[in-house]
Amino acid sequence: MAQLHAKQAKQDALAARLAGLDLPKGGWSAQARGAALARLSDMGLPGKRDEYWRYTDPAALNAVAPQPSDALRAETPIFTGKDKVRIVFVDGVFDAAASDPLDLAQVEITLLSQADAQDVHWAKPLYGTLEAVGQTPVPRPFAALNTAAAQEGLLIRVTGKAPRPLHISYRQTSNTSDVMLHHCVKVEDGAALTLLETGIAGARSNVVMEVQIAANGTLHHIRPQGRAHGKHLLTHIFARLAQNALFKSFTLSMNGRLTRNEAVIEFTGHDATAHIAGSAVGDGNFHHDDTVFVTHDAERCESRQVFKKVLKNGAVGVFQGKILVKQGAQKTDGYQISQALMLDDDSQFLAKPELEIYADDVICSHGSTSGAIDENALFYLQSRGVPKRAAQSLLVLAFLAEAIAEIDDEALAEDVRARMEDWLARHEGK
Amino acid sequence: MLEIKNLHVKLEEEDKVILKGVDLSIAPGTVHAIMGPNGSGKSTLSYVLSGKGGYVVTDGSATLEGVELLEMEPEARAAAGLFLAFQYPVEIPGVGNMTFLRTAVNAQRKARGEEELSAGAFLKVIREKAKALQIDAEMLKRPVNVGFSGGEKKRNEILQMAMLEPKMCILDETDSGLDVDAMKLVSEGVNALRGAGRSFLVITHYQRLLDHIKPDFVHIMADGRIIKTGGPELALEVEENGYADIVAEAV
Ligand SMILES: Nc1ncnc2c1ncn2[C@@H]1O[C@H](COP(=O)(O)OP(=O)(O)O)[C@@H](O)[C@H]1O
Ligand SMILES: [Mg+2]
């Protein structure tokens, strides 16, 4: 009875949500959108009782209208020292004037809204496909909703080694913007790209990125999500890796009322590598959730999850991470660490690390810890003349270092580190 | 330089009195040694002077060049010229040794209203001082004390001292865990810093170290008090007979 009731509530929430949306009919994407809608009708929107939403309340994401964000503050640009091709979305709408020409050697870049009208497009078999695969064993309704309803996104096809990074820059100008973007990234055999994703897409954003990396392909993804406090943000990365492929994704989260970053990674070719890492810092009204699901379905692949959170004044951190090693995925190397540094007694870290292993010759490890600043280290630094606050910042940065070290490009890593230092300086003391 | 008067200290967490009236006066340019049985309060004295938390001063005072130390933050004491070489140097994963030292040196310079050292100038100085202590570039790059051997940690303490050029140096069992060669290296490092009015308080169990770093005065500490003071010959007496007689005599 209670279950029936919960199911009905999920359906009702979905009906209300869909009624509030202007669903695009789509050109070639119509079929994928229709299928997503069918999947979604089956699932309904998440409820608080769903195991997968135990630590994070989906209410603000379910709501028909987004909660208005705080007064908008301009985000300081990051990665300014890098020569890159920048594409700007303002409240989810492509801004041609602010963007560079969509012109990057070895990379085809199209807007979803424009491509959809074409008869044939390489993205057709990809759009919504990895999202659909990622619905088992755990349903991810908001990702299906995104496939069905996204008005815009980028379709990025990498055919060789891109000489410069591609930069997706989000800007928010309305404190009620409700944004859904759906990106597809296809990295062909031996091709390579660095993809930067910065800023906040809207007051409430739902961003899906489907990533398919062919043999020997490489994708580096670095994503500082912007520091607005009022944002509600949900992202999904669905990545599928062929043999020898490399995918490294790093996310920096500062502030935000609700952020949930999901990554669903699947190894289908042998000897591939995926590293998913993140640093999150929150002070006060902050809820940050990293939810990761890695499926090893091929031999000798390496997956690594490194998540670090710094929490204070009642901030909440969540980590749900799973490594699934299927039968036959021998010599899998799976590593997972999630750690929280609590700067006071008011904050909370909820972690659910999981391993599910059906192959016998694998190395998998996971660890989850939460703790305070090491008082002995703090005193040691002070006794050398480093002022307490600076010493604290140094130790916080040291705590985050393992995650930031997942960024291969030293200049980009340095920019991320500087962002962290800025944040720490602003949030020193109580 | 350092004046300690009637210092009484208890633990913050429990009602345990550790220092029960310590008096010690260290003149500029002198070397004092403190010896004493384990648990007599030697490390506590060094911690309280440098400002570690967890202790409560219930009576007495400690001044450095006339300035009351016990009210100051640890970093202010360091900037005022106090340095403690830790008995157990702390490992700090994620903070590079070099970054740590540069941050410390410049923080102190800043606190004293001096100009910060440029990266180049700093590098030049540290290379030279590290070389004398046989600390290689690799060790400077590694995180502070992480994976260092006991001897490496102690040499790293002396390197910090050499870089920070304090006025009042406290060395807490810097010799423990060192082999003969390392002890020589460390002693040379310390001796190189002698002069210029710099004072030392050397806590040790062994006469050995005092062969290298010649003290002007030797104090015996037991049960939270300095129970005997003498010249270098007092250390020899301890080496021969242990503390038992001295302690018994003091009661
Ligand atoms: N933080 C502390 N907590 C509990 N006991 C302590 C603490 N610090 C010192 N003590 C106790 O105080 C006494 C003196 O210790 P310490 O100063 O380390 O002696 P020493 O360095 O002379 O060996 C010992 O009995 C020790 O156990
Ligand atoms: Mg001791």
mmCIF file of N, CA and C and ligand atoms in Angstrom, chain B residues 42-43 87 172-173, ligand 2:
data_model
loop_
_atom_site.group_PDB
_atom_site.id
_atom_site.type_symbol
_atom_site.label_atom_id
_atom_site.label_comp_id
_atom_site.label_asym_id
_atom_site.label_seq_id
_atom_site.Cartn_x
_atom_site.Cartn_y
_atom_site.Cartn_z
ATOM 1 N N LYS B 42 60.561 17.525 30.351
ATOM 2 C CA LYS B 42 61.443 18.279 29.455
ATOM 3 C C LYS B 42 60.712 18.702 28.177
ATOM 4 N N SER B 43 60.035 17.726 27.559
ATOM 5 C CA SER B 43 59.311 18.068 26.322
ATOM 6 C C SER B 43 58.172 19.029 26.623
ATOM 7 N N GLN B 87 61.100 16.785 19.242
ATOM 8 C CA GLN B 87 61.551 15.425 19.536
ATOM 9 C C GLN B 87 60.956 14.477 18.488
ATOM 10 N N ASP B 172 64.945 19.428 21.269
ATOM 11 C CA ASP B 172 64.416 18.380 22.131
ATOM 12 C C ASP B 172 64.850 17.007 21.628
ATOM 13 N N GLU B 173 65.799 16.430 22.317
ATOM 14 C CA GLU B 173 66.329 15.100 21.957
ATOM 15 C C GLU B 173 66.624 14.972 20.473
HETATM 16 MG MG MG C 2 60.661 14.264 25.791
#
